[in-house]
Coordinates of C-alpha atoms in Angstrom, one line a residue:
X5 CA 61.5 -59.7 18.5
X6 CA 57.9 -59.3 20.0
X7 CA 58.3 -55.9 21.0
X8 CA 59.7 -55.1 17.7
X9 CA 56.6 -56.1 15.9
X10 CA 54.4 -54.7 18.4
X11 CA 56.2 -50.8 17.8
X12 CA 56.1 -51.6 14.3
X13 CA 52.6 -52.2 14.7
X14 CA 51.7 -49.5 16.8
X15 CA 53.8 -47.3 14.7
X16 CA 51.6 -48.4 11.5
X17 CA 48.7 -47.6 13.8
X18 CA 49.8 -44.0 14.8
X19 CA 49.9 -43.2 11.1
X20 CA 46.5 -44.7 10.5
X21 CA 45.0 -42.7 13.3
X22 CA 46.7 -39.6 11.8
X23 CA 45.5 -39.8 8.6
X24 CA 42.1 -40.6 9.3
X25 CA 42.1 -37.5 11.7
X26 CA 43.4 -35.6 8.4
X27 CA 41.5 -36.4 6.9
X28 CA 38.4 -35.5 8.9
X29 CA 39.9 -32.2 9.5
X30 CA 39.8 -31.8 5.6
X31 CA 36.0 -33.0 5.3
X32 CA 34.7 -30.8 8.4
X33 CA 36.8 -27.5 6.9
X34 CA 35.3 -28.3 3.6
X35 CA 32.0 -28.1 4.9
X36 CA 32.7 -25.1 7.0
X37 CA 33.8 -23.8 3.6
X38 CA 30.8 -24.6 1.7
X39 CA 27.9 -23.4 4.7
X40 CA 30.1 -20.0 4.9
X41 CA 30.1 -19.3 1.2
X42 CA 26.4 -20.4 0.6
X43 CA 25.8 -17.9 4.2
X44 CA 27.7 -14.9 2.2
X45 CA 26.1 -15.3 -1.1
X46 CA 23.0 -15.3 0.9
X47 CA 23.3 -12.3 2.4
X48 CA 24.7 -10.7 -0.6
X49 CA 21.9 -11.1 -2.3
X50 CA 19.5 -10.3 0.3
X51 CA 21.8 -7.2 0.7
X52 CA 21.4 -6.0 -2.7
X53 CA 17.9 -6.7 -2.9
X54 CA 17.5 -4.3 0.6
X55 CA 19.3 -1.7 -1.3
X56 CA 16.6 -1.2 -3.9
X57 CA 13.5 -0.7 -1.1
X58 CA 14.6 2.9 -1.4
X59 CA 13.2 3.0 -5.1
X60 CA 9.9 1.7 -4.6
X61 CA 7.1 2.9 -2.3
X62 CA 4.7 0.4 -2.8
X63 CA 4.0 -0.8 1.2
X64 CA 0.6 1.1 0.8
X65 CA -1.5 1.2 -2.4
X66 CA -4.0 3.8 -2.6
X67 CA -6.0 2.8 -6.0
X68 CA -7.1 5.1 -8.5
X69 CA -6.9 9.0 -8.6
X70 CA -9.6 11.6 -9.4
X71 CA -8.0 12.4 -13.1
X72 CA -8.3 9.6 -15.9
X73 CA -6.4 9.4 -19.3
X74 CA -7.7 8.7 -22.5
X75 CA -6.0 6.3 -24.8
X76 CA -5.7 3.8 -27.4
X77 CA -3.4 1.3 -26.1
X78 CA -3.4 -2.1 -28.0
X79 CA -0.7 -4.0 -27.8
X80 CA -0.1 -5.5 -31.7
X81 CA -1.9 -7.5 -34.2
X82 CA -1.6 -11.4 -33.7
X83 CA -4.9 -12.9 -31.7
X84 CA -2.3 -13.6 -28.9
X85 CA -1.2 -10.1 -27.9
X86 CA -4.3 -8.8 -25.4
X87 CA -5.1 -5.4 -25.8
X88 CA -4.4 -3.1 -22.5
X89 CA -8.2 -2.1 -22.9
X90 CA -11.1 -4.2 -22.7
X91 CA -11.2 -5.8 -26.3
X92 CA -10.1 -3.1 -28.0
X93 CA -10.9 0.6 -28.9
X94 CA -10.3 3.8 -27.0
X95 CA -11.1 3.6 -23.4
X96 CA -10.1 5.5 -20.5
X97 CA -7.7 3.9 -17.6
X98 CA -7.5 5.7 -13.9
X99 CA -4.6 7.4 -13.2
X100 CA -1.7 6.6 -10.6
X101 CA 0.9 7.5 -9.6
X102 CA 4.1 4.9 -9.7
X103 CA 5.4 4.1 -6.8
X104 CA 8.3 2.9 -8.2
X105 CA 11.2 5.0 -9.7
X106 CA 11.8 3.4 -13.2
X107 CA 14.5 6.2 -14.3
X108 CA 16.7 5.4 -11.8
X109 CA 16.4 1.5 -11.4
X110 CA 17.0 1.7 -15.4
X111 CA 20.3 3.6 -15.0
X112 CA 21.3 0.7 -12.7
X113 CA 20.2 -1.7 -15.0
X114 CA 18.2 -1.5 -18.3
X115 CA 17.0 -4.5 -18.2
X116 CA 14.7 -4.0 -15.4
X117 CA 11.3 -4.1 -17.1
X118 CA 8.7 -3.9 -14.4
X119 CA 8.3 -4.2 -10.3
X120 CA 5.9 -7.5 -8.8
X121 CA 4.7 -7.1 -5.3
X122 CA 2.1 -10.0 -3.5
X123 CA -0.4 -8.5 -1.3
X124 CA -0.7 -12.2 0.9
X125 CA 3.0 -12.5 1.1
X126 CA 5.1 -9.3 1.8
X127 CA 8.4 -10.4 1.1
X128 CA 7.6 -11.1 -2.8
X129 CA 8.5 -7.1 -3.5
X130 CA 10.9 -7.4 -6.2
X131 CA 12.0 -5.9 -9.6
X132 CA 11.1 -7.7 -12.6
X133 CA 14.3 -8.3 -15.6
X134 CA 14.1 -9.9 -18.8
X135 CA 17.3 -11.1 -20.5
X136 CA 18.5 -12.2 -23.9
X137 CA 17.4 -15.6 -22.4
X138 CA 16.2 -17.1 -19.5
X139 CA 19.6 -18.6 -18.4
X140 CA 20.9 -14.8 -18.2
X141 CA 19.3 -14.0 -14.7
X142 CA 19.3 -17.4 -13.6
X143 CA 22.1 -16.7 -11.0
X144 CA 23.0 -13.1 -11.5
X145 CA 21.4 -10.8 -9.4
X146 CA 19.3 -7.1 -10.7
X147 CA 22.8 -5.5 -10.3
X148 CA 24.1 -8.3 -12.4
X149 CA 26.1 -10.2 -9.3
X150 CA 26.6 -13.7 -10.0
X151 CA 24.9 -14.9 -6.9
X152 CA 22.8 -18.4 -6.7
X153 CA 19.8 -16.5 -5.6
X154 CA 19.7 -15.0 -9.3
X155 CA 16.7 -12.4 -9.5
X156 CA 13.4 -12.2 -10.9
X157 CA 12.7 -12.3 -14.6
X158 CA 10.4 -12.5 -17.4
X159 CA 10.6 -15.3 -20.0
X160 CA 12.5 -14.1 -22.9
X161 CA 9.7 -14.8 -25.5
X162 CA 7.4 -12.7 -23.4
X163 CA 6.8 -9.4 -24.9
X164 CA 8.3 -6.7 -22.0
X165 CA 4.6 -4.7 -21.3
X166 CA 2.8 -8.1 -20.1
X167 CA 0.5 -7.9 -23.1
X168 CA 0.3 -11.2 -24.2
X169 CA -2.2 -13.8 -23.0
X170 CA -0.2 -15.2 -20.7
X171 CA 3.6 -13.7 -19.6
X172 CA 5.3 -16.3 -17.0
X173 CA 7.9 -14.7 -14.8
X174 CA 10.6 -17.0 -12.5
X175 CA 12.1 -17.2 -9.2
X176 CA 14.3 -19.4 -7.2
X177 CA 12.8 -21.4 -4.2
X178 CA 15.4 -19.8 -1.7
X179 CA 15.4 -21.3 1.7
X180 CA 15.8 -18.2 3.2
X181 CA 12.3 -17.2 2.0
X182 CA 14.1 -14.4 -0.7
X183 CA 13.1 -14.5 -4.1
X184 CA 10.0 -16.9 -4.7
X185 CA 11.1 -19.0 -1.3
X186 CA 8.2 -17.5 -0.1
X187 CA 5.7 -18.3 -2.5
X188 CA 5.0 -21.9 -1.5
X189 CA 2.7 -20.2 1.3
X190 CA 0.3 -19.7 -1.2
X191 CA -0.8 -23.9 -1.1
X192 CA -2.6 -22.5 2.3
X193 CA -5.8 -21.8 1.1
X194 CA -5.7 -19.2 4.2
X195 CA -2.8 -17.7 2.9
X196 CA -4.8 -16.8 -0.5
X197 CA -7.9 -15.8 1.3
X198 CA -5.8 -13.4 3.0
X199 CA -5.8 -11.3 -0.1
X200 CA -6.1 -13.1 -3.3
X201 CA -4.2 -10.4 -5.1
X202 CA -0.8 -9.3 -7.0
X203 CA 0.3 -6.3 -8.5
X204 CA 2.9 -5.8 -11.4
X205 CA 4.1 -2.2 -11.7
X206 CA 5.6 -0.8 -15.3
X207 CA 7.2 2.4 -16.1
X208 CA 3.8 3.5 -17.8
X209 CA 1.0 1.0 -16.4
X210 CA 0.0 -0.7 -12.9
X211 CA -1.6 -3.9 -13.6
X212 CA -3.7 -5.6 -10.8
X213 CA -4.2 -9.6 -10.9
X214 CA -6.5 -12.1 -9.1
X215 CA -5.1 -15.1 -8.5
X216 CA -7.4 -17.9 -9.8
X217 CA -5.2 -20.9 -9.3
X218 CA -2.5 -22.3 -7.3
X219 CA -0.9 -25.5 -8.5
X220 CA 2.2 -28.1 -8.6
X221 CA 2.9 -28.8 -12.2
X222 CA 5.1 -31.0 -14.6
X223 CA 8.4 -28.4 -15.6
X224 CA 7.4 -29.1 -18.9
X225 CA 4.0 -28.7 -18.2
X226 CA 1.2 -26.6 -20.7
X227 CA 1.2 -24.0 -18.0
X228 CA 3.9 -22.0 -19.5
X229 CA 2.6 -21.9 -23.0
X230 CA 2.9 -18.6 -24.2
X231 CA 1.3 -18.2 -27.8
X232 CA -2.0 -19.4 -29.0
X233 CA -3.6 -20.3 -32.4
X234 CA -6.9 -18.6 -31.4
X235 CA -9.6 -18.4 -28.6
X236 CA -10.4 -22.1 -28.8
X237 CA -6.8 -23.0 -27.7
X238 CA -6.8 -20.2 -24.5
X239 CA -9.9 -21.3 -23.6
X240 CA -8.6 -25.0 -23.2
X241 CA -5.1 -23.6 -21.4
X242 CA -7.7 -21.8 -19.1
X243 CA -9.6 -24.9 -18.2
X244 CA -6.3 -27.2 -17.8
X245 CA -4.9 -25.0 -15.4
X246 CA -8.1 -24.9 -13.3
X247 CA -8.3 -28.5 -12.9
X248 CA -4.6 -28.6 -12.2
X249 CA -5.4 -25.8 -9.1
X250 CA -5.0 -27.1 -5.6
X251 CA -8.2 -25.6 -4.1
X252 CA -11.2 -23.9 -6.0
X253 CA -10.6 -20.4 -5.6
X254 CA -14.4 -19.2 -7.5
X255 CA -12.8 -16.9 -9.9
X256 CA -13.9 -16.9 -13.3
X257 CA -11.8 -17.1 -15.9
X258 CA -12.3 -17.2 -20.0
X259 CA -10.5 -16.5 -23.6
X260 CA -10.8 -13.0 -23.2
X261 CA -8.3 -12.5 -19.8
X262 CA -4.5 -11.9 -19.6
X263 CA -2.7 -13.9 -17.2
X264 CA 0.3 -13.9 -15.3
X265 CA 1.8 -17.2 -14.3
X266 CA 4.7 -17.0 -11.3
X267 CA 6.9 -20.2 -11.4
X268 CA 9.2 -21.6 -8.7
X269 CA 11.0 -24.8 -8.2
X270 CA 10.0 -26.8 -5.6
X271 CA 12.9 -29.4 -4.5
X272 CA 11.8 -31.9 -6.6
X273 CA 13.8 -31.7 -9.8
X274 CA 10.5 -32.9 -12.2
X275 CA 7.7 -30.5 -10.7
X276 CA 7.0 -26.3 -10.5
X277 CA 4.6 -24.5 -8.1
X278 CA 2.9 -22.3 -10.0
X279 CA 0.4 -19.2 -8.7
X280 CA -1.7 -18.1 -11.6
X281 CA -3.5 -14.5 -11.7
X282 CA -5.8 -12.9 -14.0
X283 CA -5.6 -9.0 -15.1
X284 CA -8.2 -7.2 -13.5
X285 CA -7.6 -3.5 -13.2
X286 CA -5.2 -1.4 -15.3
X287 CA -4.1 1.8 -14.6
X288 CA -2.0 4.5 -16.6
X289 CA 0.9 4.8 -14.2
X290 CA 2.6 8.4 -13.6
X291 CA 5.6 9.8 -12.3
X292 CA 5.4 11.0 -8.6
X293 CA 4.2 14.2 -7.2
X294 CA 7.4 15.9 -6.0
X295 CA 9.9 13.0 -7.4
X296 CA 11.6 10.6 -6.3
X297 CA 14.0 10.8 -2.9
X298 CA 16.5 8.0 -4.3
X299 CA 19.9 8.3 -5.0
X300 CA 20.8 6.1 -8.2
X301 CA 23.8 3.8 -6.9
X302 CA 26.0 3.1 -10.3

């Protein structure tokens, strides 16, 4: 009878053992599952992204050319839209030439509605969308992938040339450093001395911005405002988001600037890092001398 009970009992133990072994099995493959399909979206995003090096030529910037175009290039009629110029009127802008080949990223994907490159931080050197919303390009890549890394994108309410007081583009905190993973660097105040500049390529203008404050900010925070009732109320955005800044970078900033605001998350659900430039050259942007060597990829 004892060694009955005992094989029954070592018998209920064998299955035990078995299932708990099971079911270990199960967990570890699960997670081998999950780390190889967050790996492969990785790298097909960062493969994509590689692809589209081959349209832009931007590793060097030569500013301005000898030749200058004459224009009158204001942007619209409400307070809020900046004018292209300096407050207005005909002026003339220096010419250069695009390093980036609109036609054919805009056969790829009309959407695409400008190029962002950081001077500091190399690997910010990305095409700009803007979607029907900002959910759109949340997780779908500039070849419209669904892919976690998503790409970068202009809010929706933004107007599409970056003429409005202040135009807020978003990017994903990637671990791998793609996207805006990389723009946390910029809480080193040695990162921004480094070069304190960003540049935002269109198909007809190159816009150059000094960034004039680095900050961690609420998600809801006044920082992505868009619109403003008059001068009074920019003037007051301007001086929230210098106090907000991390570390006094001396620019000067007032009602009469355009800015560009770059947003990221951080890890903390309730907070943004946020790197904030002003416009401070403009250029009338032309096609290349000799074209383009790319080969659009449908």
């Amino acid at each position: 009878m004892g060694r009955r009970e005992k094989k029954k009992k070592g018998g209920i133990g064998n299955v035990i053992s078995t299932l708990i072994l099971i079911i270990a099995i199960g967990i570890f493959a699960f997670a081998a599952w999950n780390l190889i399909t967050i790996y492969l979206n990785y790298k097909t995003g960062v493969d994509e992204y590689a692809k589209l090096e081959e349209y832009a030529d931007n590793q060097k910037i030569t500013e301005g050319l000898d030749d200058t175009m004459e224009e009158n290039d204001t942007m619209g009629d409400e307070w809020g839209d900046a004018e292209l110029t300096e407050h207005g009127g005909t002026s003339k802008f220096e010419v250069m030439e695009n390093p980036i080949d609109f036609e054919s990223l805009q056969k790829i994907n009309p959407d695409v509605i400008g190029w962002l490159e950081m001077e500091a931080v190399d690997t910010i050197n990305y095409p700009i969308t803007q979607g029907e919303d900002n959910d759109y390009y949340l997780h779908r890549t500039f070849q419209k992938t669904d892919n976690f890394a998503g790409s970068i994108f202009l809010d929706y309410m933004n107007k599409s040339n970056f003429g409005q007081r202040n135009s807020v583009v978003y990017g994903h905190n990637m671990k791998n450093g793609s996207m805006f993973g990389s723009l946390k660097k910029y809480r080193d105040e040695e990162v921004y001395k480094t070069s304190p500049y960003f540049w935002i390529y269109t198909p007809t203008r190159i816009y150059k911005y000094e960034i004039f404050s680095c900050s961690e900010v609420d998600k809801y925070s006044t920082n992505y405002q868009i619109t403003f009732r008059d001068k009074e109320d920019f003037q007051e955005f301007i001086y929230s988001c210098e106090e907000q800044a991390l570390y006094d970078t001396g620019v000067d900033v007032d009602y009469t600037d355009t800015i560009v605001t770059l947003s990221t998350c951080t890890g903390n659900e309730a907070t943004r890092f946020i790197v904030q430039g002003k416009r401070v050259r403009t250029y009338a942007a032309v096609p290349k001398a000799g074209g383009y060597e790319t080969e659009v990829q449908e």
